[in-house]
PDB file of C-alpha atoms in Angstrom:
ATOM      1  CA  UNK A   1     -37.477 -74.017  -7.492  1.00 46.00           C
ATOM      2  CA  UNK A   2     -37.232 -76.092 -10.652  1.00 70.00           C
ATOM      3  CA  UNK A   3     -40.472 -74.875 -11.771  1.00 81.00           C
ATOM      4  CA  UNK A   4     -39.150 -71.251 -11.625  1.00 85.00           C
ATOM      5  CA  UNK A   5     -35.832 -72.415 -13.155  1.00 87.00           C
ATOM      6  CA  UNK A   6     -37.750 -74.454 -16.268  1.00 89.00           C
ATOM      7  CA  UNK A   7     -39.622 -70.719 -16.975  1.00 90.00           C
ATOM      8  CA  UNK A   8     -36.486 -68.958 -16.214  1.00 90.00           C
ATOM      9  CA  UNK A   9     -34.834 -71.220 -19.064  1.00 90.00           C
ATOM     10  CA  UNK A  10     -37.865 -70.440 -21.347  1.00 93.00           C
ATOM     11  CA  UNK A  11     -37.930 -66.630 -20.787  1.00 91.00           C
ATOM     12  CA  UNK A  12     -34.271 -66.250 -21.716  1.00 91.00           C
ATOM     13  CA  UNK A  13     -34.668 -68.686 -24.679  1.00 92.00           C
ATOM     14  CA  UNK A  14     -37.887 -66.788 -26.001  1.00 91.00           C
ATOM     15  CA  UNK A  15     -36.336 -63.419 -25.574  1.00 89.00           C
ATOM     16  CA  UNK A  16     -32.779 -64.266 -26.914  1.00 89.00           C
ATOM     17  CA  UNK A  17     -34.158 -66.796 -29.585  1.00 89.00           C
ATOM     18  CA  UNK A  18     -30.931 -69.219 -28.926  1.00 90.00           C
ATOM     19  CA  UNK A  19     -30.777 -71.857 -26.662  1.00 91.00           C
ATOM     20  CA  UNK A  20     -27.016 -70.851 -26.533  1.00 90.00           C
ATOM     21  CA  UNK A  21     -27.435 -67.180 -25.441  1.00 89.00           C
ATOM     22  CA  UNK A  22     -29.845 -68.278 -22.860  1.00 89.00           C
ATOM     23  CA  UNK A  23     -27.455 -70.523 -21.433  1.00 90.00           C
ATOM     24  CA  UNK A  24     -24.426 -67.950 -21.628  1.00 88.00           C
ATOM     25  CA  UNK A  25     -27.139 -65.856 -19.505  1.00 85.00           C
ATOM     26  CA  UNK A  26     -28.266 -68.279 -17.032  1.00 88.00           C
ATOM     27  CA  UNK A  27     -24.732 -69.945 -16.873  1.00 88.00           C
ATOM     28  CA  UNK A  28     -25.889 -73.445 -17.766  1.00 89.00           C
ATOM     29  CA  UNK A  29     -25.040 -75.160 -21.106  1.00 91.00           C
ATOM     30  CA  UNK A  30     -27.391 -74.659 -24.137  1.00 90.00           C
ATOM     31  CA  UNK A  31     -28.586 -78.499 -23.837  1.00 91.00           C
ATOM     32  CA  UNK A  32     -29.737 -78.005 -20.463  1.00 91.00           C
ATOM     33  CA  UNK A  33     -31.600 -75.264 -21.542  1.00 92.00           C
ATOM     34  CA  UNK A  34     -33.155 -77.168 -24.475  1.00 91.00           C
ATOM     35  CA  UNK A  35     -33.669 -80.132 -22.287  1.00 92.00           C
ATOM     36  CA  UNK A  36     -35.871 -77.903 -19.236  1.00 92.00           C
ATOM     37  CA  UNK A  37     -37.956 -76.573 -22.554  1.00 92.00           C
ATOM     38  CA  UNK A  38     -38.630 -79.784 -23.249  1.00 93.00           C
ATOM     39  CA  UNK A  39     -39.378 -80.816 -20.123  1.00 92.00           C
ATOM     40  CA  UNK A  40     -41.752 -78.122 -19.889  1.00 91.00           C
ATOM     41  CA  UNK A  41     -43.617 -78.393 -22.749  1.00 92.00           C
ATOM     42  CA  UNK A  42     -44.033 -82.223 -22.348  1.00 91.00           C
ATOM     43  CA  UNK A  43     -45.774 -80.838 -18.565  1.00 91.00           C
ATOM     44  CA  UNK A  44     -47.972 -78.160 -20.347  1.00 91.00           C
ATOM     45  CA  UNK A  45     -48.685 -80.518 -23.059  1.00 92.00           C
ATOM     46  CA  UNK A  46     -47.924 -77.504 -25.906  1.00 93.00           C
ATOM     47  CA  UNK A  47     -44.906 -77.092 -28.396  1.00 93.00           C
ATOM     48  CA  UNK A  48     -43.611 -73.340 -27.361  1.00 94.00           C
ATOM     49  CA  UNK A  49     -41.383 -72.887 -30.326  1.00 94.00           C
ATOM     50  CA  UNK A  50     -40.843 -73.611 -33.513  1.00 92.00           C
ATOM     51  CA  UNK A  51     -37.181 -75.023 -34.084  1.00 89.00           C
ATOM     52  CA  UNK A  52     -34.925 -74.713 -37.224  1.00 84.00           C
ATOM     53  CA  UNK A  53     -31.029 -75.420 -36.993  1.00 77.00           C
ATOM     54  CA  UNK A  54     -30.344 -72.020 -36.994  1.00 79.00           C
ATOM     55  CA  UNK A  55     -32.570 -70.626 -34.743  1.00 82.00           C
ATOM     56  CA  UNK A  56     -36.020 -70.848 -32.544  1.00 91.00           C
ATOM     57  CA  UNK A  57     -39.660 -69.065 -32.655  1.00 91.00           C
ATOM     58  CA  UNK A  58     -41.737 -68.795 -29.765  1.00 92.00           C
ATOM     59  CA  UNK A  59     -45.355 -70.865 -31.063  1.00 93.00           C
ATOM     60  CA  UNK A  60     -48.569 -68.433 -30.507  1.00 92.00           C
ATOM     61  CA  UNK A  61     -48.605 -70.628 -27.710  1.00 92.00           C
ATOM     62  CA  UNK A  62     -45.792 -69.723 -26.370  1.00 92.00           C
ATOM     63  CA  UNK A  63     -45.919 -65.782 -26.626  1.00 92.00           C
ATOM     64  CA  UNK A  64     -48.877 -65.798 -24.671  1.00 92.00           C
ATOM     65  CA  UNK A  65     -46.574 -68.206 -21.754  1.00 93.00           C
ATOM     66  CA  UNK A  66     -43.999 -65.735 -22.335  1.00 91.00           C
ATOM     67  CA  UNK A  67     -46.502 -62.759 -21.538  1.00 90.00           C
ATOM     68  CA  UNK A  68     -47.506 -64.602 -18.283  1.00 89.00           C
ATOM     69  CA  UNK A  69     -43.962 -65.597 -17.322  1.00 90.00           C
ATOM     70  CA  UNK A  70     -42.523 -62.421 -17.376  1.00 87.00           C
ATOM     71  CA  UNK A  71     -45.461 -61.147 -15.131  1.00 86.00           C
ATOM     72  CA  UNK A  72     -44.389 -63.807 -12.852  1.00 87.00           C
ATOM     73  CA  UNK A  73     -40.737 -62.759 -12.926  1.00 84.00           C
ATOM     74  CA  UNK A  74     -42.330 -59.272 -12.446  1.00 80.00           C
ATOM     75  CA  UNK A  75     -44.101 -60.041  -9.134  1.00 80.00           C
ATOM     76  CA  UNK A  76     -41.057 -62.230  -7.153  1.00 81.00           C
ATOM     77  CA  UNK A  77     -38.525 -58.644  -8.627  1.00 76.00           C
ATOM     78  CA  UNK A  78     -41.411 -56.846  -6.352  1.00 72.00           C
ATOM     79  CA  UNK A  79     -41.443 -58.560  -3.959  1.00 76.00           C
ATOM     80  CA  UNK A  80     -37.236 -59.063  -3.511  1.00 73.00           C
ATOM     81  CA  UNK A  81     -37.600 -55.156  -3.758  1.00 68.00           C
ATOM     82  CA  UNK A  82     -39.753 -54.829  -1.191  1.00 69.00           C
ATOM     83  CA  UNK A  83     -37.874 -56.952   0.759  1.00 70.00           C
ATOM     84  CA  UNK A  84     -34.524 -55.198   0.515  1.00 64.00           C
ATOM     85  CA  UNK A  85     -36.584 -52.025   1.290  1.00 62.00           C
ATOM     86  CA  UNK A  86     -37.436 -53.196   4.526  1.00 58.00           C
ATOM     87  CA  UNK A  87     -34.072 -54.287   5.350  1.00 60.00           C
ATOM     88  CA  UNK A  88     -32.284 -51.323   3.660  1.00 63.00           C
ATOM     89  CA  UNK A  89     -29.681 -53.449   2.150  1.00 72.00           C
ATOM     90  CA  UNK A  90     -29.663 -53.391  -1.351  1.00 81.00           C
ATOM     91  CA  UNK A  91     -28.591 -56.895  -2.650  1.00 83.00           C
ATOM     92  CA  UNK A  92     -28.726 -59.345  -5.635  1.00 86.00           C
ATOM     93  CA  UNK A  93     -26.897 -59.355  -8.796  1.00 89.00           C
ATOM     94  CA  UNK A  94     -26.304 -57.041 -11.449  1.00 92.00           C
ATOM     95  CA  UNK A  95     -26.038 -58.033 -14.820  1.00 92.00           C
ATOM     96  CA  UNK A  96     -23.930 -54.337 -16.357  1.00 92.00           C
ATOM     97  CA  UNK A  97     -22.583 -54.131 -19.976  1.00 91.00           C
ATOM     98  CA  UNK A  98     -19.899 -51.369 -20.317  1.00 89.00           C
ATOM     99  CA  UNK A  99     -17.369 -50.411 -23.268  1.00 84.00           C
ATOM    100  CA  UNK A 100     -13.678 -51.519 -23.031  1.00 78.00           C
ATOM    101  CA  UNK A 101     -12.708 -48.326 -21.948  1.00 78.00           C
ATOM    102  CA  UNK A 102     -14.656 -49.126 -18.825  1.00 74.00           C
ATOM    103  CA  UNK A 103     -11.545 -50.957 -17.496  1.00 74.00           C
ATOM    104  CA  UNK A 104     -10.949 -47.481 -16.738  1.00 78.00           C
ATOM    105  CA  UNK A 105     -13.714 -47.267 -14.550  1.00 85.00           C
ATOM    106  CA  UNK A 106     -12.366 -49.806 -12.392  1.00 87.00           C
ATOM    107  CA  UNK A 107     -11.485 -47.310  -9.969  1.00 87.00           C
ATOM    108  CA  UNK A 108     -15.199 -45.871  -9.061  1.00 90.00           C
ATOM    109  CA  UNK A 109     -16.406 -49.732  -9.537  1.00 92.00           C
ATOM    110  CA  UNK A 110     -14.232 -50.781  -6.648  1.00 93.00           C
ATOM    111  CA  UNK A 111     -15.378 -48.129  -4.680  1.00 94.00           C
ATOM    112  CA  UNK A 112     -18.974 -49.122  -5.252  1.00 95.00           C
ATOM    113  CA  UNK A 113     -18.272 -52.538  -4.302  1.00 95.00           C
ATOM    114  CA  UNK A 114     -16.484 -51.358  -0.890  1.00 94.00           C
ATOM    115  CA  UNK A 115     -20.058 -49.357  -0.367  1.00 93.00           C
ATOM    116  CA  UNK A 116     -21.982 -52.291  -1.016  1.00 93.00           C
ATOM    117  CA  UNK A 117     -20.963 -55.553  -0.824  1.00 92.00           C
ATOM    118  CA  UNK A 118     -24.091 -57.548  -0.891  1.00 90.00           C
ATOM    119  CA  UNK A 119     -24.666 -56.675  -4.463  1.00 92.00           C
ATOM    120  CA  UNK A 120     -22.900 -59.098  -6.981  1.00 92.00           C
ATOM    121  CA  UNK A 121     -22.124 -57.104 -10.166  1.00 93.00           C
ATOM    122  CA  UNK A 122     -21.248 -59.441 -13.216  1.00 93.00           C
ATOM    123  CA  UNK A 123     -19.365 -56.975 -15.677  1.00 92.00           C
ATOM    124  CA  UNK A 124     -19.568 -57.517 -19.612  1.00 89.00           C
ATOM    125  CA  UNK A 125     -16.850 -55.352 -21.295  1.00 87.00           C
ATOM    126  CA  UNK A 126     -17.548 -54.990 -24.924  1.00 83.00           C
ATOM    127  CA  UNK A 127     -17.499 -52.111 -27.867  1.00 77.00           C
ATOM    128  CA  UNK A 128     -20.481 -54.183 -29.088  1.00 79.00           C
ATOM    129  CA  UNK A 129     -24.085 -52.209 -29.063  1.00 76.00           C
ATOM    130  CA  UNK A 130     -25.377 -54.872 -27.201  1.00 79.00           C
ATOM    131  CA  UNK A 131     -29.033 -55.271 -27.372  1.00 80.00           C
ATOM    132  CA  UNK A 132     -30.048 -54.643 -23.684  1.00 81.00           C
ATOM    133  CA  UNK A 133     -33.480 -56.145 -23.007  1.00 77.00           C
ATOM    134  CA  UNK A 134     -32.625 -58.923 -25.457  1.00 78.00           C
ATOM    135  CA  UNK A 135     -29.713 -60.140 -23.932  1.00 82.00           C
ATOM    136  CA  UNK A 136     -31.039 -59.749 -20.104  1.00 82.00           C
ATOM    137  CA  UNK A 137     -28.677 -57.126 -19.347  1.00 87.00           C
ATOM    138  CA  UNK A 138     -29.872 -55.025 -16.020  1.00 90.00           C
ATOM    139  CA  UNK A 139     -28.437 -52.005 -17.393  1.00 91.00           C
ATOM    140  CA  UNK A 140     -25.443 -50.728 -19.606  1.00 91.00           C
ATOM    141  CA  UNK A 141     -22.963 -47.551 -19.608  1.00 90.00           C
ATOM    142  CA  UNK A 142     -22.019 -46.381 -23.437  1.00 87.00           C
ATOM    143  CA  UNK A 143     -21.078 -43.130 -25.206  1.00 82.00           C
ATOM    144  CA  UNK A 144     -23.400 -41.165 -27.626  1.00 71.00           C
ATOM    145  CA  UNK A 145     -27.165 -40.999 -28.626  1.00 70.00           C
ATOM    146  CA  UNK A 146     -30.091 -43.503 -27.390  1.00 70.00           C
ATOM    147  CA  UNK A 147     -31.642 -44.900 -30.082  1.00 70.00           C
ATOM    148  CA  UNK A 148     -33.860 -47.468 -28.102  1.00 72.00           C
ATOM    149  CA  UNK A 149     -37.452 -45.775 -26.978  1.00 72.00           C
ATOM    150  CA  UNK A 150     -37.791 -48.892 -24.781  1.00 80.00           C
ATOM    151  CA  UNK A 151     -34.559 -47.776 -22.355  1.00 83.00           C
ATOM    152  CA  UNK A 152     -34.677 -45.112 -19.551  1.00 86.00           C
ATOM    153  CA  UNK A 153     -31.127 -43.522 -19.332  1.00 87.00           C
ATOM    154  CA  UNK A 154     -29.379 -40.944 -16.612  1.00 88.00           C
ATOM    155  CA  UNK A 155     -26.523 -38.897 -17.619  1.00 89.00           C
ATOM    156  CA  UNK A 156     -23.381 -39.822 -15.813  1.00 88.00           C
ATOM    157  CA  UNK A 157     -21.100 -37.489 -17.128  1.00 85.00           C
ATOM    158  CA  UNK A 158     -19.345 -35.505 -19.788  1.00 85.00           C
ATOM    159  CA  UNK A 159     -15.835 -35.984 -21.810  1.00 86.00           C
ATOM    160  CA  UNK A 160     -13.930 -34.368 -23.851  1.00 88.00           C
ATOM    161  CA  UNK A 161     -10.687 -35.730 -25.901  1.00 91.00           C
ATOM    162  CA  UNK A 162      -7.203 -34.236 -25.333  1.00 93.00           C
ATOM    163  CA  UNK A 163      -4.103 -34.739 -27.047  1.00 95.00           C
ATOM    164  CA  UNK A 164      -1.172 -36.002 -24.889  1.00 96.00           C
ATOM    165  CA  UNK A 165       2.563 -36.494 -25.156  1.00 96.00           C
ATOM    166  CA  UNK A 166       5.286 -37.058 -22.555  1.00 96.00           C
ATOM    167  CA  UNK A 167       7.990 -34.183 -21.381  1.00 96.00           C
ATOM    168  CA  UNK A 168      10.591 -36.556 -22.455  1.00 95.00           C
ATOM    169  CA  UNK A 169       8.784 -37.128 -25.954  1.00 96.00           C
ATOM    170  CA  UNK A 170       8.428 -33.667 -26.362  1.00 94.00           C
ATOM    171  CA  UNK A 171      12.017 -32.274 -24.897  1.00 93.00           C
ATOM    172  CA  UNK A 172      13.023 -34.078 -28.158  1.00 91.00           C
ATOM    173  CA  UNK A 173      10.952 -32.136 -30.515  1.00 90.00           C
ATOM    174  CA  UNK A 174       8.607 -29.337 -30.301  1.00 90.00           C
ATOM    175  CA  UNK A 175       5.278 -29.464 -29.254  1.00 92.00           C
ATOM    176  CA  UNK A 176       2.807 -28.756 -32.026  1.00 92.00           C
ATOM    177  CA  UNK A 177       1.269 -25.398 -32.211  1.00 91.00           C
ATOM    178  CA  UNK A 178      -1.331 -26.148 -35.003  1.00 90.00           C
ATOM    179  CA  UNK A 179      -3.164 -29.160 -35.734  1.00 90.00           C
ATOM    180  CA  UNK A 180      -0.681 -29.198 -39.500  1.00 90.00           C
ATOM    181  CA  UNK A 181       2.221 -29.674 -37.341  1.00 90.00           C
ATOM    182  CA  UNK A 182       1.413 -33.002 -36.261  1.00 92.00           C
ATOM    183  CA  UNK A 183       2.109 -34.641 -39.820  1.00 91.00           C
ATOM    184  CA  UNK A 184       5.887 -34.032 -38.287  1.00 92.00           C
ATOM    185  CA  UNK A 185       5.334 -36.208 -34.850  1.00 95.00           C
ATOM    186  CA  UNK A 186       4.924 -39.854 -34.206  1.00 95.00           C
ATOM    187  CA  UNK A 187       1.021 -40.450 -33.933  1.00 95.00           C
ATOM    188  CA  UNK A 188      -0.137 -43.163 -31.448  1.00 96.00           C
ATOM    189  CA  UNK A 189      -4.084 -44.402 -32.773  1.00 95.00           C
ATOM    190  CA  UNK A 190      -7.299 -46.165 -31.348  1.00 91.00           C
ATOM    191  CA  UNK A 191      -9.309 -48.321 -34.070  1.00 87.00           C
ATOM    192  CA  UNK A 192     -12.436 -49.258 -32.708  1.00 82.00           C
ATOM    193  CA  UNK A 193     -12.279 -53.143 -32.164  1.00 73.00           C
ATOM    194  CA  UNK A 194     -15.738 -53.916 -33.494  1.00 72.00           C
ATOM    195  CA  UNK A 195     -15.636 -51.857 -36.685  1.00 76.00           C
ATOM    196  CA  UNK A 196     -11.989 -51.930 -37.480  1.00 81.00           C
ATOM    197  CA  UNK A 197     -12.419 -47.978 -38.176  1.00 83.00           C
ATOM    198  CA  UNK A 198      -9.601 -45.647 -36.967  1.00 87.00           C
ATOM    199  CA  UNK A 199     -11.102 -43.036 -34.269  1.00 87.00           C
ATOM    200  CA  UNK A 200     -10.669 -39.678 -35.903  1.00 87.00           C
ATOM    201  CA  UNK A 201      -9.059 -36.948 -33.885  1.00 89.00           C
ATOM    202  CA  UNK A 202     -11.434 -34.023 -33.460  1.00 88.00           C
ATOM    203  CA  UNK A 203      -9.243 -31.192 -34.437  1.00 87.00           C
ATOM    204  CA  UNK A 204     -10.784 -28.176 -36.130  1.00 81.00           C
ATOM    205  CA  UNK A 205      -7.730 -27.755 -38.870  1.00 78.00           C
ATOM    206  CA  UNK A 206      -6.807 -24.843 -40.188  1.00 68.00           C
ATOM    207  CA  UNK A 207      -6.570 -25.631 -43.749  1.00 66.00           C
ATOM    208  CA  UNK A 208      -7.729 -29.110 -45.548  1.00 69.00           C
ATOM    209  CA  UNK A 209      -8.053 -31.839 -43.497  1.00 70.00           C
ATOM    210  CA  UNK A 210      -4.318 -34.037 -43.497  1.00 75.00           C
ATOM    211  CA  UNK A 211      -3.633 -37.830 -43.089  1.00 84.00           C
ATOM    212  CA  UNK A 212      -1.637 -38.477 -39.573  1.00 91.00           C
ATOM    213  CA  UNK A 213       1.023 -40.538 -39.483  1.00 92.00           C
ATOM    214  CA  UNK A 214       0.117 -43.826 -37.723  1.00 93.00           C
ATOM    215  CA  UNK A 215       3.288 -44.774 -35.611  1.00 93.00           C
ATOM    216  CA  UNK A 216       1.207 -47.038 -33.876  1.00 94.00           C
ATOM    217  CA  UNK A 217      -2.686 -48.176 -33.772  1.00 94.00           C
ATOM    218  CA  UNK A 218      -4.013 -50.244 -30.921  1.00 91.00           C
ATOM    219  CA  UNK A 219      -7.908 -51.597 -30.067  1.00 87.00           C
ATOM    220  CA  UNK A 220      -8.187 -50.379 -26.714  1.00 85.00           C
ATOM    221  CA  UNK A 221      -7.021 -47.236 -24.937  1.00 87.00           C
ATOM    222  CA  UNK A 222      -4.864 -48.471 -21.502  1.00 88.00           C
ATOM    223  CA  UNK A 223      -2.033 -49.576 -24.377  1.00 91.00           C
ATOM    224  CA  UNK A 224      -2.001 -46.467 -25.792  1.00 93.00           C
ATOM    225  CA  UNK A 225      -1.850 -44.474 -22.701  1.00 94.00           C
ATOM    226  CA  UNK A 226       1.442 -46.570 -22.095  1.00 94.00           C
ATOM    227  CA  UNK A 227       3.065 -45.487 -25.190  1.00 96.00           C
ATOM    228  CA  UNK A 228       2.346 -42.064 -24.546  1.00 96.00           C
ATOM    229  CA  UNK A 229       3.633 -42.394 -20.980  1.00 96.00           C
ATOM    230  CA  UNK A 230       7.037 -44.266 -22.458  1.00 96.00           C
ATOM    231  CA  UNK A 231       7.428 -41.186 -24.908  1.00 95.00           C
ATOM    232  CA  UNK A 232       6.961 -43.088 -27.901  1.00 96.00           C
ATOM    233  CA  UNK A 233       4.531 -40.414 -29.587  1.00 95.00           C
ATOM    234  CA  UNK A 234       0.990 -38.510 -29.108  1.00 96.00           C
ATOM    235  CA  UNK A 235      -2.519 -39.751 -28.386  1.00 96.00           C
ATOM    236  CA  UNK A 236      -5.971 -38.112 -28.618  1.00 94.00           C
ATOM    237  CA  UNK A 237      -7.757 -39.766 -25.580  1.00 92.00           C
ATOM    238  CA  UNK A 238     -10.968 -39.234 -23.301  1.00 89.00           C
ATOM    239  CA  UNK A 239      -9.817 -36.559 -20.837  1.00 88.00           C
ATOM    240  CA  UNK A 240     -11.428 -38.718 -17.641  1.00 85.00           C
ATOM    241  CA  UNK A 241      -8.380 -41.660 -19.002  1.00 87.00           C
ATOM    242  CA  UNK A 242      -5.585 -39.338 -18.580  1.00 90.00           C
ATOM    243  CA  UNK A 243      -6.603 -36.810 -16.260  1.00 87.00           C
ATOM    244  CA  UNK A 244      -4.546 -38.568 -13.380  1.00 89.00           C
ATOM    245  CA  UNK A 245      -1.125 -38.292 -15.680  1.00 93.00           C
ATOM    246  CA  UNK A 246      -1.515 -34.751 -17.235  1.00 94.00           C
ATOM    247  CA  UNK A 247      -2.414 -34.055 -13.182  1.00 93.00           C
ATOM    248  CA  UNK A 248       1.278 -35.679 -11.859  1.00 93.00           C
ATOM    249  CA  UNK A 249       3.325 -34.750 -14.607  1.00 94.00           C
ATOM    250  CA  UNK A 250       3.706 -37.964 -16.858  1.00 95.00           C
ATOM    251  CA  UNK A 251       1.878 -36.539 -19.217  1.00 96.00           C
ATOM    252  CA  UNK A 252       1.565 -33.312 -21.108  1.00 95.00           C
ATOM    253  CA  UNK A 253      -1.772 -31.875 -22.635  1.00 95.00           C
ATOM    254  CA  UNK A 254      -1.651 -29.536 -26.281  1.00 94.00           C
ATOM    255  CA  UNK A 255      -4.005 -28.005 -28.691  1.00 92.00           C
ATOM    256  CA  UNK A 256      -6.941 -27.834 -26.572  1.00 91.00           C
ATOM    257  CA  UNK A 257      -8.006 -24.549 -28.613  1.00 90.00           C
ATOM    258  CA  UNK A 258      -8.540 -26.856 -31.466  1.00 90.00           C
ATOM    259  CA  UNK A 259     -10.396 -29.831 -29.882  1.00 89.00           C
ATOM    260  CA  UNK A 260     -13.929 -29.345 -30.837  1.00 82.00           C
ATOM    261  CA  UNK A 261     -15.672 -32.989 -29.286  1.00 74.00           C
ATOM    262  CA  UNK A 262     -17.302 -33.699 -26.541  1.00 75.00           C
ATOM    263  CA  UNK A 263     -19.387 -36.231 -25.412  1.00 82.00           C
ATOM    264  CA  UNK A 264     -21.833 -37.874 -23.184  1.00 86.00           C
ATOM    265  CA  UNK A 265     -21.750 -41.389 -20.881  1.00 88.00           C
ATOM    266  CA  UNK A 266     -24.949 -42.388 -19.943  1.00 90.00           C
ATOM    267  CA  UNK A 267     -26.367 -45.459 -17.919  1.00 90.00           C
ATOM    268  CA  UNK A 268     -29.258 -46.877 -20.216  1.00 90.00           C
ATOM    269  CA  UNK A 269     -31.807 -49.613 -18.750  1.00 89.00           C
ATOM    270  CA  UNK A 270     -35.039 -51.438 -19.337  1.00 85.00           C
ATOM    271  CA  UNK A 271     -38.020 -48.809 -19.050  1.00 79.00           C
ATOM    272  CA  UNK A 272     -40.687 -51.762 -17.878  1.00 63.00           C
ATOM    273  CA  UNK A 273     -38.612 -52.487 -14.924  1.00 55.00           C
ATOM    274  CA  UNK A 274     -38.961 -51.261 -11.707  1.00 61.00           C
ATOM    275  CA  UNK A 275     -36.021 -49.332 -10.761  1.00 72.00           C
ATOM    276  CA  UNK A 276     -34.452 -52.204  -8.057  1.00 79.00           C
ATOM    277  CA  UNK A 277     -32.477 -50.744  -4.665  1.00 83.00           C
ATOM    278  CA  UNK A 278     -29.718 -52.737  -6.034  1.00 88.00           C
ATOM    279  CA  UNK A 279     -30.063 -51.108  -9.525  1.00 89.00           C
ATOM    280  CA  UNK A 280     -31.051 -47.406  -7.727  1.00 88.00           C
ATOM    281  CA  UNK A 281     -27.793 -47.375  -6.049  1.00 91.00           C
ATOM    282  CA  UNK A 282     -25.993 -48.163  -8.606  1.00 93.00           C
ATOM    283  CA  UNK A 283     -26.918 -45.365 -10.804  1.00 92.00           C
ATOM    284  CA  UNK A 284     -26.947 -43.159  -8.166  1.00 92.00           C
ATOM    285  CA  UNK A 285     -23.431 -44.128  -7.142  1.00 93.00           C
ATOM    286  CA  UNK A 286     -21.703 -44.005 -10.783  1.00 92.00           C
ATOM    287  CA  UNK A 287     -23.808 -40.755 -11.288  1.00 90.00           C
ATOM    288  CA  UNK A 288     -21.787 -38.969  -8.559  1.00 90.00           C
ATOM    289  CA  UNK A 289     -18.515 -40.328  -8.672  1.00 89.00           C
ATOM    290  CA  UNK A 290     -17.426 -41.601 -12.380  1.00 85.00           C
ATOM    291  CA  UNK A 291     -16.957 -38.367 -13.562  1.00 79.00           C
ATOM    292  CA  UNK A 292     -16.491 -36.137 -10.315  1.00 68.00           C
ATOM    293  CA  UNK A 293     -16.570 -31.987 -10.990  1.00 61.00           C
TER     294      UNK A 293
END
């Protein structure tokens, strides 16, 4: 087993090109990485990278190890999936990247734990395109085009914005009947965390485009469906967020006509894999109940 973790170290070093990242991976602190390198390559005999303080190579060397390690790594995944075929249990961990609004996924996440509880899902949140093979992610849910020809990718669902306000917010003024008349209510905003960039409301105006008033502007989206709740002002958020309150009452839906976004979720993962039984569930299960008809 230290054999397997020394290449396991290496893999996630080569592929990451940081000691660091491979120990955020594996868990383990960056010098025990660099020390089971070194302890490898003083077995082998070879230097497998080239080290600068800033960063580290694989050797020629070493990318033909790497290309032989990862078949390993290949052959013990085929043989766990085998495995969990036979017993019909799928198990292992998970390794899932999803965007902060994911918290609000939390829901259909529990649920797929109650379902099955042998797999062990370790859950990145992050607005952050992370790079998915690169950073030994199993697979990721995001928002919007694939731009990776290396990533397979199932549709989980579709979403569309809505703009929301609470009966006691809006027994206090009247409800907008034209995208203009919002420049006359308090405007509750989501920037996007990573870029610092307001999220533009999707309204198709009816005369130049106008600046909203920002009463507000918060970097994730449960905040800002509190506000609205509290009456303290409108929000443009995903339907799937606030499709419980506009349901019960707390909250109050307007201007649909003039909405014109929609978009896509999608689960994204490596295409060389083999699709595990823990990983096949998984899609399968957030496929059919994160965004329910």
């Amino acid at each position: 087993m230290d054999s397997l973790n020394a290449l396991s170290a290496f893999v996630q070093a080569a592929e990451s090109r940081s000691f660091t990242l491979a120990g955020r991976q594996l868990g383990v602190s960056s010098s025990a990485i660099g020390k089971a390198v070194a302890r490898l390559e003083e077995r082998l005999h070879v230097r497998l990278f080239h080290r600068s303080t800033r960063s580290i190579t694989p050797t020629s060397e070493g990318l033909l190890f790497l290309e032989r390690c990862r078949r390993i790594f290949d052959e013990i995944d085929a043989a766990e999936q085998e495995l969990a075929l036979a017993t019909g249990a799928p198990r292992g961990r998970l390794r899932i990247s999803l965007p902060m609004i994911g918290m609000l996924m939390m829901p259909t996440i529990g649920a797929f734990m109650r379902a099955f509880p042998e797999v062990e899902l370790d859950l990145d949140f992050t607005d952050r395109l992370v790079e998915v093979i690169e950073e030994g992610f199993d697979a990721v849910i995001r928002a919007g085009p694939v731009g990776d020809s290396r990533l397979m990718t199932r549709v989980l669902g579709n979403f569309r914005f809505r703009l929301v306000g609470s009966p006691a917010y809006f027994a206090e003024r009247p409800p907008p009947s034209q995208p203009e008349d919002l420049t006359a209510h308090a405007c509750l905003h989501h920037r996007f965390a990573t870029s610092g960039k307001l999220e533009n409301w999707p309204l198709r105006w009816g005369r130049k485009e106008v600046e909203l008033p920002r009463s507000a502007v918060l970097n994730t989206i449960e905040p800002l469906i509190g506000l609205a709740e509290q009456g303290l002002g409108i929000a443009c958020l995903p339907d799937f967020s606030v499709r419980r309150q506009i349901e019960d009452g707390r909250l109050v839906a307007l201007l649909d006509d003039f909405i014109r976004h929609e978009g896509i979720y999608r689960m994204l993962w490596p295409s060389g894999r083999h699709l595990s039984p823990k990983l096949r569930v998984f899609v399968d299960f957030m496929a059919a109940n994160l965004f329910p008809a």
